[in-house]
């Protein structure tokens, strides 16, 4: 007697593809992220109608339009507030927030901090190209000091931030770094990020061929190397050793700790509030406004 | 009642107003504080009446002062009537005369040993309870009810404390009994069924819960914070959630996100917060996501007068936002209205998929009013999700005759769509062609017609034809209504028009009103005359229209309205002299 | 000119327009791109004329198409005149007929071997230069000038490349010479002194530097980014500083901070950014801190149509912000105007201590126009700092008859003050009394009168008395002016009123205009008719006023205006038939 | 022969006091910060007219009104953007930014990040009372998890951030922690912060007696203890060891490194841009728009 044939997966990567053609430049790193996302979603068999992809504004933020789930390309910098509304009000929906370094670290930086702090139930994928792509090449918070851009004719005077170090200090419970030129690695990391309960932050170095030239891709490719085996993902001190890197780009899971997610905590609150009693109705609340003596 | 921090003015007002509500009286209560964050002077005005009342009222008939020094700090805010009964602590180091207060001959000027009586009763801190006793004796309040209230308030933790408080209360009654009889001025009423006693902010929050709001995101800001606090306390018990976000940008963002996810959502704020929400409200208009924002107006611009009322967020609510972004604006005019306006807001937002802003202000938001529980009923409308055929190659933004199109929510397999704040086609796909833009603008604005038709909400008071017609909005209603009654008694024909829908405006109703009066008077609390200028965008006010506008920081008083009415209807003016 | 990415359309337009400017012609040039971020199709329209021109113009007289497929993508945006000369690449796989383009009998339909000639010349990529050669031969452009431009452009890095380009250019000339003579349609002109060739955004930035702006904080946003980029490149050379902030909230905050510190400051943005600046502009109004914001309007609401023009930020500029917050709004109507409007903005901001918003839009901001260098002169006004007696117990907010009061800056020992966004007294101390609020509101609003008196800026074109009077604003000026000239030729009496000051509005001038015309026509590019409704807030438009309004995404065309004019002034209408 | 008597200092603490009475509650920790600031300013003899104190909105943000320098109590969360404008456009002015935890970490968090990243020439004093004081007691980003406040009836579900850890990750070059109950220590730290070139961040635990009760003061007093002698202020890893503390409150200088300040960098840029040439004039710029062939 032979065993029953394994059931075919319900979804293949192509099922997550819409028929809207990406506006991205040929060679843009974001294509890699999109492909990796399709594969990761298929690997986890995410249910399209119970998945929401939310973004801000930027080249990278166009991504939700290319993913066959509920999608919202919102306004610049506000991907995470919108994602918060979806994740908290609909715990049954898997929420993925995506965007660029300008969107998430410049105008959206504060939401990044507080979403991470709350351990929001969202997977946040930041496509870091160290530049403002859509607006045609201005300096970003991750642009290396000294670089010339459309708004740094004399070289960027400002130090850059390391998004992964920030995420850890903010309180993110899962932090990873990927390079979109490494499709396999990116797929793996997106899968892990999606599996994490709570706020998972994945910084994907995603080259902008148009405003950062081919050099960016080349140097990233040269610098990228996996984190050393045995890296202790539960220690933020260990993780910090692989932040603010210059000559190398350590990819992999930097940090991964267990802690109740915001939705876990809100469930506890609802339980506490009700203390076993049935849901309160408005008339019951109204009564509390009658003098009770 | 006016006193220093620690005099228990607020408690005194609470007991008085709760007792009134308990006995079925109509009550309106307003508190005020000095600039100190805490421990400063405070004042509390309580108006009690067996008859309907619409406004806090101007001058008080009875004034209790525990500290003349602090009374001075509320100059212009707490004013005794010329014939008022004034009770003050004989032990007050500062001395005042009836002349200082501009009292008339028929006024009563009574020094009361508040502190002494409290001390004798063994409850030094209870000047306020002694005061309640005196008031009970003088004005025939129901002793039994107030006793209950006193016990409840002071006996909660320690019964002994309650006992002492009652002693102080009785001492007050005894002392009051010995004073000149005020029976003539007393309250005569037969207790009726208890009434609710709640603030406008609480009513707004109740309205939201009633309408089905199950997600609230907000950021604290005076004078709207009570709405957030109310939601945070009650929503979890109803299975809903509340997030206090990092700022207002995030609050309105989360609200739009939750609504996109299919959950009725709202936020509440005041001017500065509403300004910060400007961009996101444009996204809600563009992506056609329902959302409700309650704006409890305060004095502006900028940080302005955070604890005082004004009607100067009108332009922000109606016009703010880059691009042509349709929205709906509703105004609440009293505590009960806060409930209904909020339910209407959700109904409109959900049915037509537009952002809706409810304008209230500090004066209605934070004052407490009695309300008959049976008044809090209001039909609820839910969002139209696509079904059957509509889901066959579903178009999120199908260009329908009425403008709005069924909106699917996560979980609906065939309702999947991707949207954005860019101009987009019926499928929600980015499109920057002029023709698409024109067509989709038309679609979004088309909604305003059914909304206007369905919600021609405006109140009209006074005779069908009048010599003077007052047009005002929001919290001005109370003072205007009371002034109308006074005018009526004088036999003057004065009418008033007060819209609930601000945008889209009930233009037909207004024009009928304008046609029904000889002289138009617009009243508003905005230095820039925001309401008047807004009216002009869609109607032509008569040449001779009179504008009475001023800055906020002080609520519109009945006498201000009455003065305006007299000015234009006084006999000599009728003779055309003035 | 239309082509695919890599066809060098933009370069072709650059060379053509620069050559025109070099020879003293009047030039207006506009580029457009497809949705692709890069490498997509592009189009470029260049208008050259020895006579004054005011607008890009509707249909083109000469159309060069390197790719019919891409031409299709600009449907409605690039339109040949019925009698146009159409040049296209004979090698184009896609075929089109003159009928497809709705050409008339007098049009010329010429297939040109652009690719082949380029290849033969050994410069495969230089179809565009070949095209320039053909145009030179056909329309009598100055060969010498264009040769120079070609060399400059291609020979910069490698002389050899320049050589090849010239070969291609000559090949084009030779080929063009052999084609049907177009001398009748050619340009006949005698070269004059060179003109400046710059965009509206560059003109705005120049205006700022000229006005003395030495601090610029901004956040990139299409279509205003060039202003930030210009400032970032030039201010350091002038000893000034630029900060690209984390967002627009910080940009306007830094601008207000620098201005508080005594340095003339500005920011530039587009709709979404302006919406985010709403709250801070209220602080500038309240604390009376001068600041300038240039808003280059794009299609809205929300992200809308980032690369297309619209006139729909008017309400946001004039009305946004909670509370009664005075500000000034100026509109620029063409490239030169961007310079002057910005200087005026600084002059007003610094003299009267108010925030000033300059409204331009994508169409003027990003198109390039020639300009006579001598036009860029404009007197500059500096801030009035307190001196002598004014510094004796200095009051920052002294309640002066004109409203504004001398403003001290850090470094002035006796000018030290502490201010805030709360309502405050003359010393700047927080005050929440109604009377102080009323008085300070009056002080802040009082400034508007001297501003209105001093800057009654409005343009009037056409006869002193007219049958039709057009009222419009901003970039609509160009199309309206040209349509007026056409009407004049037809002997029709049409006038136009175009305000530069939007708020406070030159009401007197407008009302004189309205009185001088028989019929009023308001033209604007806003679906919600923001301008029309705004006009109604302070004036009564005649009953029979015609409103021509539509969404943006496409600039107002001369023929749209002309159609309107004809509609109302056509003979039969005059006979009262229509 | 005896040396000449030391010159009397030009300014005493009282000289920096305005005659506006603070609105703060009796016992508010902010009184301590204000007094400490007066003393520190006197110790450094700051010139009042060349000093600017900028704040946002909150009880703590009322402080500029009580300091006799140029002062601006701006809008909620925007103290640092305003301070940026002053500091960058007027390098000759000493800029002090102050505010509360809500002002600086909630609504103003993004500006905190980027001001620190730029190494802005500003001394930022945050009065951390772990609550929203002015609005009467709502949860703040520094309120401990589980605490009940006006907006956390069932206990605060969210983890708190450590402002000092954030400042270091953001790129602040000087970070200190003080307790306003320790006047002497607070004065010392404010002096050091003011002496630092670049962005100096001082987190002062400043109890809110009204909404956090006396317990807050008591527990802070009990927990406060100076950093161990020999703490290496130049290592962020060492500094991180004293962040997210629960049972103790380590006060002192956590982190102190030298790095060019934003104004230093902008000076370099101006020099590069001019390349020794005199200041460019507008007519010269206009000429660049003439076709040059
Ligand atoms: C409020 C607002 N400000 C500015 C912009 C203009 N804008 C659009 S995308 C963008 C930044 C793009 O950079 P990033 O977020 O890194 O995305 P990328 O294009 O590099 O993928 C900016 C500044 C906007 N759309 N809205
Ligand atoms: C835009 C805006 N949102 C909200 C508020 C209301 N508000 C004033 S102060 C404050 C927070 C106060 O807390 P914190 O900053 O910690 O200062 P503290 O009073 O505790 O010293 C809030 C939310 C406001 N003034 N402006
Ligand atoms: S501009 Fe850069 S980021 Fe944007 S699509 Fe092109 S390559 Fe990608
Ligand atoms: S409320 Fe708290 S922070 Fe505000 S003044 Fe009072 S004690 Fe200080
Ligand atoms: Mg980027
Ligand atoms: Mg605080």
PDB file of N, CA and C in Angstrom, chain A residues 226-265:
ATOM      1  N   UNK A 226      26.992  36.546   5.430  1.00  0.00           N
ATOM      2  CA  UNK A 226      26.085  36.145   6.502  1.00  0.00           C
ATOM      3  C   UNK A 226      26.684  36.379   7.885  1.00  0.00           C
ATOM      4  N   UNK A 227      25.815  36.588   8.878  1.00  0.00           N
ATOM      5  CA  UNK A 227      26.277  36.725  10.263  1.00  0.00           C
ATOM      6  C   UNK A 227      27.023  35.454  10.656  1.00  0.00           C
ATOM      7  N   UNK A 228      28.010  35.591  11.519  1.00  0.00           N
ATOM      8  CA  UNK A 228      28.750  34.394  11.920  1.00  0.00           C
ATOM      9  C   UNK A 228      27.816  33.365  12.541  1.00  0.00           C
ATOM     10  N   UNK A 229      28.074  32.100  12.262  1.00  0.00           N
ATOM     11  CA  UNK A 229      27.272  31.037  12.887  1.00  0.00           C
ATOM     12  C   UNK A 229      27.419  31.197  14.399  1.00  0.00           C
ATOM     13  N   UNK A 230      26.368  30.893  15.121  1.00  0.00           N
ATOM     14  CA  UNK A 230      26.452  30.970  16.573  1.00  0.00           C
ATOM     15  C   UNK A 230      26.240  32.368  17.133  1.00  0.00           C
ATOM     16  N   UNK A 231      25.884  33.315  16.236  1.00  0.00           N
ATOM     17  CA  UNK A 231      25.565  34.655  16.745  1.00  0.00           C
ATOM     18  C   UNK A 231      24.379  34.538  17.695  1.00  0.00           C
ATOM     19  N   UNK A 232      24.480  35.121  18.878  1.00  0.00           N
ATOM     20  CA  UNK A 232      23.420  35.010  19.877  1.00  0.00           C
ATOM     21  C   UNK A 232      22.327  36.044  19.593  1.00  0.00           C
ATOM     22  N   UNK A 233      21.223  35.565  18.979  1.00  0.00           N
ATOM     23  CA  UNK A 233      20.163  36.485  18.557  1.00  0.00           C
ATOM     24  C   UNK A 233      19.338  37.020  19.725  1.00  0.00           C
ATOM     25  N   UNK A 234      19.577  36.501  20.922  1.00  0.00           N
ATOM     26  CA  UNK A 234      18.753  36.933  22.054  1.00  0.00           C
ATOM     27  C   UNK A 234      19.404  38.088  22.824  1.00  0.00           C
ATOM     28  N   UNK A 235      20.610  38.486  22.428  1.00  0.00           N
ATOM     29  CA  UNK A 235      21.311  39.538  23.165  1.00  0.00           C
ATOM     30  C   UNK A 235      21.408  40.808  22.336  1.00  0.00           C
ATOM     31  N   UNK A 236      20.853  41.908  22.844  1.00  0.00           N
ATOM     32  CA  UNK A 236      20.949  43.132  22.063  1.00  0.00           C
ATOM     33  C   UNK A 236      22.383  43.620  22.031  1.00  0.00           C
ATOM     34  N   UNK A 237      23.156  43.273  23.051  1.00  0.00           N
ATOM     35  CA  UNK A 237      24.563  43.684  23.043  1.00  0.00           C
ATOM     36  C   UNK A 237      25.299  42.991  21.904  1.00  0.00           C
ATOM     37  N   UNK A 238      25.026  41.714  21.726  1.00  0.00           N
ATOM     38  CA  UNK A 238      25.652  40.986  20.618  1.00  0.00           C
ATOM     39  C   UNK A 238      25.206  41.583  19.284  1.00  0.00           C
ATOM     40  N   UNK A 239      23.911  41.871  19.204  1.00  0.00           N
ATOM     41  CA  UNK A 239      23.376  42.414  17.945  1.00  0.00           C
ATOM     42  C   UNK A 239      24.061  43.734  17.597  1.00  0.00           C
ATOM     43  N   UNK A 240      24.238  44.580  18.626  1.00  0.00           N
ATOM     44  CA  UNK A 240      24.843  45.896  18.375  1.00  0.00           C
ATOM     45  C   UNK A 240      26.242  45.769  17.775  1.00  0.00           C
ATOM     46  N   UNK A 241      26.878  44.624  17.965  1.00  0.00           N
ATOM     47  CA  UNK A 241      28.226  44.450  17.396  1.00  0.00           C
ATOM     48  C   UNK A 241      28.176  44.417  15.871  1.00  0.00           C
ATOM     49  N   UNK A 242      26.981  44.164  15.343  1.00  0.00           N
ATOM     50  CA  UNK A 242      26.866  44.077  13.877  1.00  0.00           C
ATOM     51  C   UNK A 242      26.053  45.243  13.317  1.00  0.00           C
ATOM     52  N   UNK A 243      26.059  46.352  14.046  1.00  0.00           N
ATOM     53  CA  UNK A 243      25.397  47.547  13.532  1.00  0.00           C
ATOM     54  C   UNK A 243      26.466  48.605  13.268  1.00  0.00           C
ATOM     55  N   UNK A 244      26.072  49.627  12.484  1.00  0.00           N
ATOM     56  CA  UNK A 244      27.009  50.687  12.066  1.00  0.00           C
ATOM     57  C   UNK A 244      28.232  50.098  11.369  1.00  0.00           C
ATOM     58  N   UNK A 245      28.029  49.004  10.651  1.00  0.00           N
ATOM     59  CA  UNK A 245      29.152  48.423   9.919  1.00  0.00           C
ATOM     60  C   UNK A 245      29.474  49.295   8.714  1.00  0.00           C
ATOM     61  N   UNK A 246      30.721  49.314   8.309  1.00  0.00           N
ATOM     62  CA  UNK A 246      31.092  50.103   7.130  1.00  0.00           C
ATOM     63  C   UNK A 246      31.654  49.213   6.022  1.00  0.00           C
ATOM     64  N   UNK A 247      32.597  48.374   6.380  1.00  0.00           N
ATOM     65  CA  UNK A 247      33.262  47.576   5.335  1.00  0.00           C
ATOM     66  C   UNK A 247      32.542  46.281   5.010  1.00  0.00           C
ATOM     67  N   UNK A 248      31.700  45.846   5.949  1.00  0.00           N
ATOM     68  CA  UNK A 248      30.936  44.626   5.656  1.00  0.00           C
ATOM     69  C   UNK A 248      29.454  44.902   5.829  1.00  0.00           C
ATOM     70  N   UNK A 249      28.644  43.985   5.297  1.00  0.00           N
ATOM     71  CA  UNK A 249      27.201  44.077   5.468  1.00  0.00           C
ATOM     72  C   UNK A 249      26.744  42.706   5.977  1.00  0.00           C
ATOM     73  N   UNK A 250      26.575  42.618   7.291  1.00  0.00           N
ATOM     74  CA  UNK A 250      26.196  41.330   7.865  1.00  0.00           C
ATOM     75  C   UNK A 250      24.717  41.085   7.654  1.00  0.00           C
ATOM     76  N   UNK A 251      24.397  39.994   6.951  1.00  0.00           N
ATOM     77  CA  UNK A 251      22.992  39.683   6.706  1.00  0.00           C
ATOM     78  C   UNK A 251      22.560  38.497   7.560  1.00  0.00           C
ATOM     79  N   UNK A 252      21.261  38.457   7.837  1.00  0.00           N
ATOM     80  CA  UNK A 252      20.710  37.378   8.646  1.00  0.00           C
ATOM     81  C   UNK A 252      19.860  37.929   9.782  1.00  0.00           C
ATOM     82  N   UNK A 253      19.558  37.071  10.742  1.00  0.00           N
ATOM     83  CA  UNK A 253      18.749  37.479  11.884  1.00  0.00           C
ATOM     84  C   UNK A 253      19.666  38.062  12.949  1.00  0.00           C
ATOM     85  N   UNK A 254      19.552  39.348  13.207  1.00  0.00           N
ATOM     86  CA  UNK A 254      20.406  40.020  14.192  1.00  0.00           C
ATOM     87  C   UNK A 254      19.881  39.805  15.602  1.00  0.00           C
ATOM     88  N   UNK A 255      18.551  39.826  15.701  1.00  0.00           N
ATOM     89  CA  UNK A 255      17.936  39.857  17.031  1.00  0.00           C
ATOM     90  C   UNK A 255      16.590  39.154  16.968  1.00  0.00           C
ATOM     91  N   UNK A 256      16.280  38.362  17.968  1.00  0.00           N
ATOM     92  CA  UNK A 256      15.034  37.611  17.965  1.00  0.00           C
ATOM     93  C   UNK A 256      14.686  37.190  19.385  1.00  0.00           C
ATOM     94  N   UNK A 257      13.777  37.882  20.001  1.00  0.00           N
ATOM     95  CA  UNK A 257      13.380  37.541  21.377  1.00  0.00           C
ATOM     96  C   UNK A 257      11.864  37.389  21.467  1.00  0.00           C
ATOM     97  N   UNK A 258      11.420  36.610  22.452  1.00  0.00           N
ATOM     98  CA  UNK A 258       9.987  36.403  22.639  1.00  0.00           C
ATOM     99  C   UNK A 258       9.472  37.414  23.652  1.00  0.00           C
ATOM    100  N   UNK A 259       8.348  38.028  23.329  1.00  0.00           N
ATOM    101  CA  UNK A 259       7.710  38.977  24.238  1.00  0.00           C
ATOM    102  C   UNK A 259       6.285  39.149  23.758  1.00  0.00           C
ATOM    103  N   UNK A 260       5.340  39.305  24.683  1.00  0.00           N
ATOM    104  CA  UNK A 260       3.947  39.407  24.243  1.00  0.00           C
ATOM    105  C   UNK A 260       3.798  40.519  23.201  1.00  0.00           C
ATOM    106  N   UNK A 261       3.054  40.230  22.151  1.00  0.00           N
ATOM    107  CA  UNK A 261       2.845  41.255  21.121  1.00  0.00           C
ATOM    108  C   UNK A 261       1.749  42.220  21.604  1.00  0.00           C
ATOM    109  N   UNK A 262       1.604  43.329  20.888  1.00  0.00           N
ATOM    110  CA  UNK A 262       0.580  44.307  21.289  1.00  0.00           C
ATOM    111  C   UNK A 262      -0.788  43.633  21.339  1.00  0.00           C
ATOM    112  N   UNK A 263      -1.094  42.815  20.348  1.00  0.00           N
ATOM    113  CA  UNK A 263      -2.404  42.159  20.359  1.00  0.00           C
ATOM    114  C   UNK A 263      -2.539  41.197  21.538  1.00  0.00           C
ATOM    115  N   UNK A 264      -1.458  40.525  21.902  1.00  0.00           N
ATOM    116  CA  UNK A 264      -1.509  39.669  23.100  1.00  0.00           C
ATOM    117  C   UNK A 264      -1.897  40.530  24.296  1.00  0.00           C
ATOM    118  N   UNK A 265      -1.223  41.669  24.415  1.00  0.00           N
ATOM    119  CA  UNK A 265      -1.459  42.524  25.581  1.00  0.00           C
ATOM    120  C   UNK A 265      -2.870  43.104  25.569  1.00  0.00           C
TER     121      UNK A 265
END
